[in-house]
Short mmCIF file of C-alpha atoms in Angstrom, two decimals:
data_model
loop_
_atom_site.label_atom_id
_atom_site.label_comp_id
_atom_site.label_asym_id
_atom_site.label_seq_id
_atom_site.Cartn_x
_atom_site.Cartn_y
_atom_site.Cartn_z
CA MET A 1 -0.48 -17.95 6.88
CA PRO A 2 -3.09 -15.30 5.78
CA VAL A 3 -4.34 -15.95 2.74
CA ASN A 4 -2.52 -13.03 0.88
CA ALA A 5 1.12 -13.76 2.57
CA PHE A 6 3.30 -13.23 -0.75
CA GLY A 7 6.92 -12.37 0.26
CA ALA A 8 6.67 -13.49 3.55
CA SER A 9 6.39 -17.56 2.11
CA TYR A 10 10.03 -16.79 1.29
CA ILE A 11 11.47 -15.53 4.35
CA ASP A 12 14.02 -18.51 5.15
CA PRO A 13 16.64 -18.45 7.36
CA ASP A 14 19.63 -20.18 5.60
CA ASP A 15 19.21 -17.13 2.93
CA MET A 16 19.38 -14.19 4.67
CA PRO A 17 23.58 -13.24 5.19
CA GLU A 18 22.63 -9.89 5.73
CA LEU A 19 20.79 -10.64 8.67
CA ASP A 20 24.02 -12.71 10.53
CA GLU A 21 25.96 -9.16 9.28
CA ALA A 22 23.48 -7.11 11.35
CA ILE A 23 23.90 -8.94 14.14
CA ARG A 24 27.40 -10.32 14.01
CA SER A 25 27.96 -6.19 13.61
CA GLY A 26 26.08 -6.14 17.38
CA ILE A 27 24.81 -2.77 16.03
CA LEU A 28 21.09 -2.18 15.10
CA PHE A 29 20.48 1.24 15.38
CA ARG A 30 20.66 3.00 12.11
CA TRP A 31 22.68 5.38 12.28
CA LEU A 32 25.69 4.07 14.42
CA ALA A 33 25.96 1.31 11.39
CA PRO A 34 28.85 0.63 9.73
CA GLU A 35 29.45 2.95 6.66
CA GLY A 36 27.09 1.94 3.70
CA GLY A 37 24.68 -0.15 5.80
CA MET A 38 21.80 -2.29 5.47
CA SER A 39 18.97 0.35 5.84
CA ALA A 40 21.04 2.70 3.54
CA ARG A 41 21.77 -0.29 1.67
CA VAL A 42 17.82 -1.14 0.95
CA GLU A 43 17.26 3.00 0.08
CA GLU A 44 20.27 2.39 -2.60
CA GLU A 45 18.47 -0.77 -4.08
CA VAL A 46 14.81 0.60 -4.21
CA ARG A 47 16.41 4.24 -5.84
CA THR A 48 17.94 2.16 -8.40
CA LYS A 49 15.16 -0.52 -9.07
CA MET A 50 12.24 2.74 -9.63
CA GLY A 51 15.01 5.03 -10.86
CA VAL A 52 13.95 7.15 -8.26
CA GLY A 53 15.85 9.92 -6.89
CA HIS A 54 14.99 9.46 -2.96
CA ALA A 55 14.22 6.63 -1.17
CA LEU A 56 13.59 6.77 3.08
CA ALA A 57 13.24 3.13 4.84
CA LEU A 58 11.11 3.67 7.84
CA PRO A 59 9.18 1.48 10.36
CA ASN A 60 5.90 0.92 8.14
CA CYS A 61 4.09 2.31 5.40
CA THR A 62 1.58 4.54 7.58
CA LEU A 63 4.60 6.81 8.58
CA ALA A 64 5.69 6.62 4.97
CA LEU A 65 2.34 8.61 4.24
CA ARG A 66 2.22 10.68 7.03
CA LEU A 67 5.90 11.54 6.39
CA ALA A 68 4.75 12.41 3.17
CA LEU A 69 2.32 14.70 4.17
CA ILE A 70 3.76 16.59 6.09
CA ALA A 71 6.87 17.52 3.83
CA THR A 72 4.47 18.91 2.38
CA GLN A 73 4.21 21.80 4.95
CA PRO A 74 0.81 22.13 5.24
CA ARG A 75 -1.57 24.23 7.51
CA ILE A 76 -3.60 22.50 10.32
CA GLY A 77 -6.89 21.11 9.25
CA ASP A 78 -6.22 21.37 5.04
CA ARG A 79 -8.26 18.72 3.30
CA VAL A 80 -6.20 15.73 2.02
CA TYR A 81 -8.53 13.40 -1.02
CA ILE A 82 -8.90 10.22 -1.01
CA PRO A 83 -10.06 7.12 -2.58
CA ALA A 84 -13.33 5.96 -0.61
CA VAL A 85 -12.14 2.12 -0.97
CA THR A 86 -8.80 1.39 0.43
CA PHE A 87 -7.51 0.63 3.85
CA VAL A 88 -8.17 2.67 6.56
CA ALA A 89 -4.47 3.50 7.55
CA THR A 90 -4.73 6.08 4.55
CA ALA A 91 -7.38 8.42 6.54
CA GLY A 92 -5.82 7.95 9.64
CA ALA A 93 -2.26 9.09 8.45
CA VAL A 94 -4.20 12.10 6.98
CA LEU A 95 -5.92 12.59 10.61
CA SER A 96 -2.77 11.85 12.67
CA ALA A 97 -0.50 14.73 10.48
CA GLY A 98 -3.55 17.19 11.67
CA LEU A 99 -4.86 17.07 8.38
CA ILE A 100 -8.83 16.08 7.28
CA PRO A 101 -9.45 13.40 5.14
CA VAL A 102 -12.42 13.88 2.51
CA LEU A 103 -13.53 10.31 0.18
CA VAL A 104 -13.45 10.54 -3.34
CA ASP A 105 -15.73 7.90 -5.27
CA VAL A 106 -13.84 5.27 -7.40
CA ASP A 107 -13.45 4.43 -11.52
CA ASP A 108 -14.48 1.12 -12.75
CA SER A 109 -10.80 0.18 -10.97
CA LEU A 110 -11.93 0.59 -7.72
CA SER A 111 -9.21 3.58 -7.80
CA LEU A 112 -9.96 7.29 -7.24
CA ASP A 113 -11.36 8.87 -9.98
CA PRO A 114 -9.45 12.40 -10.45
CA ALA A 115 -12.59 13.21 -12.72
CA LEU A 116 -14.53 14.09 -9.08
CA LEU A 117 -11.82 16.20 -7.47
CA PRO A 118 -12.56 19.52 -6.91
CA ALA A 119 -10.87 22.32 -8.29
CA GLY A 120 -7.59 23.62 -6.54
CA ALA A 121 -7.23 20.17 -5.06
CA GLU A 122 -3.80 20.39 -3.63
CA ARG A 123 -3.07 16.98 -1.45
CA VAL A 124 -4.52 13.68 -2.93
CA ILE A 125 -3.46 10.38 -2.44
CA VAL A 126 -4.13 7.80 -5.08
CA ALA A 127 -3.89 3.69 -3.66
CA HIS A 128 -3.36 1.40 -5.74
CA ILE A 129 -5.44 -1.35 -3.48
CA GLU A 130 -4.23 -4.77 -4.24
CA GLY A 131 -1.19 -4.48 -6.96
CA THR A 132 -4.35 -2.30 -9.24
CA VAL A 133 -2.64 0.42 -11.04
CA GLY A 134 -5.13 3.73 -10.31
CA GLN A 135 -4.87 7.03 -12.22
CA VAL A 136 -2.65 9.49 -10.96
CA PRO A 137 -3.98 13.07 -11.30
CA GLU A 138 -2.82 15.84 -13.61
CA ASP A 139 -2.46 19.61 -11.55
CA VAL A 140 -2.22 18.99 -8.28
CA PRO A 141 0.78 20.03 -6.30
CA PHE A 142 0.79 16.90 -4.41
CA VAL A 143 0.03 13.64 -5.35
CA VAL A 144 0.91 10.73 -2.74
CA GLU A 145 0.58 7.68 -4.04
CA ASP A 146 -0.05 4.86 -1.61
CA ALA A 147 1.96 1.42 -2.82
CA ALA A 148 1.74 -0.60 0.06
CA GLN A 149 0.10 -3.67 -1.98
CA ALA A 150 1.53 -2.59 -5.35
CA MET A 151 5.93 -2.93 -5.02
CA GLY A 152 6.38 -3.52 -8.55
CA ALA A 153 3.31 -2.37 -10.80
CA TYR A 154 4.13 0.05 -13.30
CA HIS A 155 2.33 3.49 -15.01
CA PRO A 156 1.03 3.15 -18.09
CA ASP A 157 3.61 5.20 -19.27
CA GLY A 158 6.24 2.69 -17.78
CA ARG A 159 7.07 4.63 -14.39
CA TYR A 160 7.12 2.85 -11.43
CA ILE A 161 4.39 2.63 -8.78
CA GLY A 162 5.70 5.34 -6.50
CA THR A 163 6.56 7.63 -8.66
CA ALA A 164 4.47 9.43 -10.89
CA GLY A 165 3.62 11.67 -8.02
CA TYR A 166 5.18 13.42 -6.06
CA ALA A 167 5.83 11.10 -3.67
CA GLY A 168 5.40 7.27 -2.95
CA ALA A 169 5.02 5.17 -0.16
CA PHE A 170 5.30 1.58 0.35
CA SER A 171 4.95 -1.44 2.81
CA PHE A 172 6.39 -4.54 4.33
CA ASN A 173 3.75 -5.92 6.58
CA HIS A 174 2.95 -9.34 7.02
CA ASN A 175 0.41 -9.49 3.96
CA LYS A 176 2.43 -7.32 1.36
CA LEU A 177 4.45 -8.41 -1.66
CA LEU A 178 7.66 -7.94 0.16
CA SER A 179 7.34 -8.50 4.02
CA SER A 180 10.00 -7.85 6.92
CA GLY A 181 7.07 -8.36 9.39
CA GLU A 182 6.35 -4.47 9.67
CA GLY A 183 8.19 -2.22 7.52
CA GLY A 184 7.72 1.18 5.22
CA LEU A 185 9.35 2.80 2.52
CA VAL A 186 8.65 6.58 1.23
CA VAL A 187 10.15 7.79 -2.34
CA THR A 188 10.26 10.99 -3.78
CA ASN A 189 12.02 12.56 -6.62
CA ASP A 190 11.75 16.61 -4.47
CA GLY A 191 15.17 16.75 -3.10
CA ASP A 192 14.06 19.72 -1.21
CA ARG A 193 11.23 17.96 0.12
CA TRP A 194 13.53 15.05 0.62
CA GLN A 195 15.19 16.96 3.09
CA LEU A 196 12.21 17.99 5.52
CA MET A 197 11.71 13.99 5.47
CA MET A 198 14.71 13.42 6.32
CA ARG A 199 15.02 16.02 9.54
CA TYR A 200 11.63 15.41 10.56
CA HIS A 201 11.97 11.25 10.35
CA ASP A 202 15.30 11.90 12.89
CA HIS A 203 13.86 14.35 15.60
CA GLY A 204 14.76 17.56 13.40
CA SER A 205 18.19 17.11 13.04
CA SER A 206 21.13 17.32 10.97
CA ARG A 207 22.40 13.42 11.14
CA VAL A 208 25.87 12.02 10.43
CA GLN A 209 26.60 8.41 9.77
CA GLY A 210 28.02 7.48 13.34
CA GLN A 211 27.60 10.66 14.59
CA TYR A 212 25.50 11.98 17.48
CA PRO A 213 22.95 14.23 15.46
CA THR A 214 23.22 18.25 15.51
CA TRP A 215 20.64 20.73 15.67
CA ASP A 216 20.99 24.35 13.36
CA PRO A 217 19.77 26.73 14.34
CA GLY A 218 15.76 27.63 13.23
CA THR A 219 15.25 23.89 12.95
CA PHE A 220 11.74 22.53 13.21
CA TYR A 221 11.23 19.68 15.73
CA GLY A 222 10.59 16.37 14.63
CA GLU A 223 9.79 12.12 16.14
CA ASN A 224 11.96 9.55 15.66
CA LEU A 225 10.71 7.40 12.72
CA VAL A 226 14.25 5.34 12.35
CA THR A 227 14.23 2.26 10.90
CA ASN A 228 16.59 -0.41 12.20
CA GLU A 229 19.65 -2.22 10.20
CA ALA A 230 17.56 -5.81 11.31
CA THR A 231 14.06 -5.04 9.28
CA SER A 232 16.26 -3.94 6.67
CA ALA A 233 18.43 -6.80 6.57
CA ILE A 234 15.39 -9.13 6.13
CA GLN A 235 14.19 -6.97 3.83
CA LEU A 236 16.96 -6.72 1.68
CA GLN A 237 16.23 -10.90 1.41
CA GLN A 238 12.89 -9.82 0.08
CA LEU A 239 13.96 -7.78 -2.78
CA ARG A 240 16.85 -10.82 -3.91
CA HIS A 241 13.14 -12.80 -4.17
CA HIS A 242 10.83 -9.60 -5.62
CA ASP A 243 10.92 -10.16 -9.31
CA GLU A 244 9.80 -13.89 -8.69
CA VAL A 245 7.27 -13.14 -6.17
CA VAL A 246 5.17 -10.71 -9.08
CA ALA A 247 6.44 -13.23 -12.00
CA GLY A 248 4.88 -16.21 -9.55
CA ILE A 249 2.11 -14.67 -9.39
CA ALA A 250 1.37 -13.22 -12.72
CA ARG A 251 1.99 -16.73 -13.60
CA HIS A 252 -0.75 -18.06 -11.65
CA TYR A 253 -3.31 -15.14 -12.37
CA ASP A 254 -3.27 -16.94 -16.32
CA ILE A 255 -3.72 -20.17 -15.07
CA THR A 256 -6.43 -19.38 -12.57
CA LEU A 257 -8.25 -17.14 -15.97
CA ASP A 258 -7.89 -20.11 -17.95
CA ALA A 259 -9.67 -22.93 -15.55
CA LEU A 260 -12.60 -20.48 -14.56
CA PRO A 261 -15.83 -21.37 -15.57
CA SER A 262 -17.71 -19.54 -18.47
CA ARG A 263 -21.09 -17.86 -16.71
CA PRO A 264 -23.18 -14.69 -17.70
CA ASP A 265 -24.22 -14.32 -13.86
CA ILE A 266 -19.61 -14.22 -13.34
CA ASN A 267 -17.41 -11.67 -14.59
CA VAL A 268 -13.87 -11.60 -14.18
CA LEU A 269 -12.25 -7.86 -13.06
CA HIS A 270 -9.81 -8.28 -15.75
CA ARG A 271 -5.96 -6.80 -14.91
CA SER A 272 -4.47 -4.11 -16.84
CA LYS A 273 -0.50 -4.62 -18.10
CA GLY A 274 1.05 -2.47 -14.82
CA ASP A 275 -0.90 -4.20 -12.52
CA VAL A 276 0.68 -6.59 -10.38
CA LYS A 277 -1.44 -10.05 -10.28
CA TRP A 278 -2.80 -9.95 -6.56
CA SER A 279 -5.54 -11.91 -7.27
CA VAL A 280 -8.28 -12.85 -9.90
CA ARG A 281 -11.25 -10.57 -8.68
CA LEU A 282 -14.75 -12.26 -9.66
CA GLU A 283 -17.72 -9.36 -9.65
CA LEU A 284 -21.07 -11.84 -9.65
CA GLU A 285 -24.28 -10.62 -10.66
CA SER A 286 -26.01 -10.13 -7.14
CA ALA A 287 -24.38 -10.25 -3.51
CA GLU A 288 -26.82 -13.31 -2.41
CA LEU A 289 -24.99 -15.16 -5.41
CA ARG A 290 -21.56 -13.72 -3.88
CA GLU A 291 -22.17 -15.03 -0.97
CA ARG A 292 -23.23 -18.43 -1.76
CA ALA A 293 -20.03 -18.35 -3.70
CA LEU A 294 -17.94 -17.45 -0.52
CA SER A 295 -19.46 -20.19 1.74
CA ALA A 296 -19.82 -22.64 -1.01
CA LEU A 297 -15.43 -21.79 -1.64
CA ARG A 298 -14.50 -21.46 1.92
CA GLY A 299 -16.63 -24.99 2.69
CA HIS A 300 -14.33 -26.51 0.38
CA ASP A 301 -10.98 -24.60 1.45
CA ILE A 302 -10.45 -22.54 -1.17
CA PRO A 303 -8.89 -19.38 -0.06
CA VAL A 304 -10.90 -16.44 -0.98
CA TRP A 305 -11.21 -12.62 1.08
CA THR A 306 -13.54 -9.73 -0.34
CA LEU A 307 -12.89 -6.38 -0.64
CA ASP A 308 -15.76 -4.80 1.29
CA ARG A 309 -13.30 -4.00 4.26
CA TYR A 310 -11.99 -1.32 1.74
CA TYR A 311 -15.02 0.39 2.14
CA LEU A 312 -14.23 3.93 3.91
CA PRO A 313 -17.97 5.98 4.12
CA GLU A 314 -19.14 4.06 6.69
CA HIS A 315 -16.02 2.57 8.68
CA PRO A 316 -15.80 3.77 12.46
CA VAL A 317 -12.84 5.85 12.03
CA LEU A 318 -14.82 8.39 9.48
CA ALA A 319 -18.54 7.83 10.01
CA GLY A 320 -18.19 8.94 13.83
CA ARG A 321 -15.32 11.18 13.76
CA CYS A 322 -13.92 10.27 17.05
CA SER A 323 -10.65 11.66 18.29
CA ILE A 324 -8.15 10.82 21.04
CA TYR A 325 -8.45 14.50 21.79
CA ALA A 326 -10.65 16.16 24.13
CA ASP A 327 -11.68 18.59 21.64
CA GLY A 328 -11.71 15.98 18.91
CA PHE A 329 -8.84 17.67 16.97
CA PRO A 330 -8.18 17.34 14.11
CA TRP A 331 -11.85 16.76 13.35
CA ASN A 332 -13.27 19.72 15.02
CA LEU A 333 -11.46 21.75 11.96
CA ALA A 334 -14.13 19.98 9.82
CA PRO A 335 -16.76 21.59 8.25
CA ALA A 336 -20.67 19.67 10.23
CA GLY A 337 -21.52 18.51 6.84
CA PRO A 338 -20.38 15.82 5.06
CA LEU A 339 -16.93 14.93 3.39
CA GLY A 340 -17.57 13.58 0.31
CA HIS A 341 -17.30 13.89 -3.60
CA SER A 342 -19.66 11.26 -5.22
CA ARG A 343 -22.12 10.82 -8.61
CA ASP A 344 -24.48 9.19 -6.14
CA GLY A 345 -23.38 8.92 -2.79
CA PHE A 346 -21.04 5.89 -2.94
CA ARG A 347 -24.14 3.97 -3.75
CA ASN A 348 -23.15 2.45 -6.67
CA THR A 349 -19.34 1.51 -5.15
CA LYS A 350 -21.16 -0.17 -2.19
CA SER A 351 -23.07 -2.55 -4.07
CA ARG A 352 -20.32 -3.17 -6.11
CA LEU A 353 -17.94 -3.83 -2.55
CA GLN A 354 -20.90 -6.61 -2.07
CA ARG A 355 -20.67 -8.34 -5.65
CA ILE A 356 -17.31 -8.94 -5.95
CA LEU A 357 -14.83 -11.86 -4.13
CA CYS A 358 -10.99 -12.54 -4.94
CA LEU A 359 -9.41 -15.70 -5.49
CA ARG A 360 -6.25 -16.38 -3.32
CA LEU A 361 -2.65 -16.64 -5.75
CA SER A 362 0.20 -18.22 -4.37
CA PRO A 363 4.18 -17.67 -5.79
CA LYS A 364 5.64 -20.53 -3.72
CA LEU A 365 2.78 -22.52 -5.73
CA ALA A 366 4.49 -24.77 -8.71
CA ASP A 367 2.54 -24.10 -11.83
CA LYS A 368 0.58 -27.72 -11.98
CA GLU A 369 -0.73 -27.37 -7.97
CA GLN A 370 -1.78 -23.72 -9.15
CA ALA A 371 -3.97 -25.29 -11.71
CA VAL A 372 -5.30 -27.89 -9.12
CA ALA A 373 -6.57 -25.45 -7.31
CA ALA A 374 -7.73 -23.01 -9.86
CA GLU A 375 -9.87 -26.15 -10.98
CA LYS A 376 -11.03 -26.88 -8.08
CA ALA A 377 -12.52 -22.81 -7.51
CA SER A 378 -13.53 -23.42 -10.95
CA ALA A 379 -15.48 -26.77 -10.19
CA VAL A 380 -17.11 -25.40 -6.93
CA LEU A 381 -17.81 -21.74 -8.81
CA LYS A 382 -19.19 -23.60 -11.86
CA ALA A 383 -21.57 -26.03 -9.65
CA LEU A 384 -23.44 -22.60 -7.79
#
């Protein structure tokens, strides 16, 4: 099992009455399912849990990000400011919408630094990477929260992650807090934009449950981004375990912190109160020390990973500006020079990422088992 598969470890065929119900109905297409079907139940549960006005189940989180951007009715080639440290899907969603991603350097938490945003920014994606709650910039009309890895986290003012901006996007991919193998969700309190999302995600139609879609005069085109009832049924099972997953990770975070050795050359990057404690992040004094730590930990079969993969300034998708289109769209609409906002050309961020490693937390382990795992990791780090 991948090192950061949390909700996936709770998948149990004996704990899926919703999936059994969906299969026995013989109808897995959302819009032909009985009233109050699985997809509708997922949306209702999320609306209630998050205290948000609207939720829409989708095939994956990348589409959720793209749909949120499209519903802002942008102009082709408009800029979207995204963090320099995030999974490449954040940039991919921007590009596939015909927009231009502009990298913004991160703050101490490795989240987008709002202080670096230019005046007049209209669209910003804040990515809450691995459960870390990032700052949501003020005075930006359209802030999309990429909460793919942060379901259950909350902002300092108590608002649920994904509800502080204009829209929030969540993932049910295998290596997320909850998993249906793949799956996504978008939430918003903007009723007008919500209507645009609903139409676009179903070929631009006005849909009534159980009926063929209709298209009103003057309606725009759309795509088929509709989820299915089997996937939603698995998500309902996962949502029942959500609090258990988050609480288990939090307990094991504290257990691991208590066991770690005290070394001046190894610094714990402490999580904030509202973070989902996805892992224990350690920042080592040098890249060389981190490499020795990685080798030693992996040599003892201790699950560990790095954040290097999230560094976007050198990712081929952005650095190469390649396109599937013959004319280079949408990069052909971008200026030729560098696109980025950083105090030092992202040098400090790159250096920091090369010194950070992450220790796995597993909510399915008993507390005693997690304590044993933490002591094992501690002994390896102490011996470096």
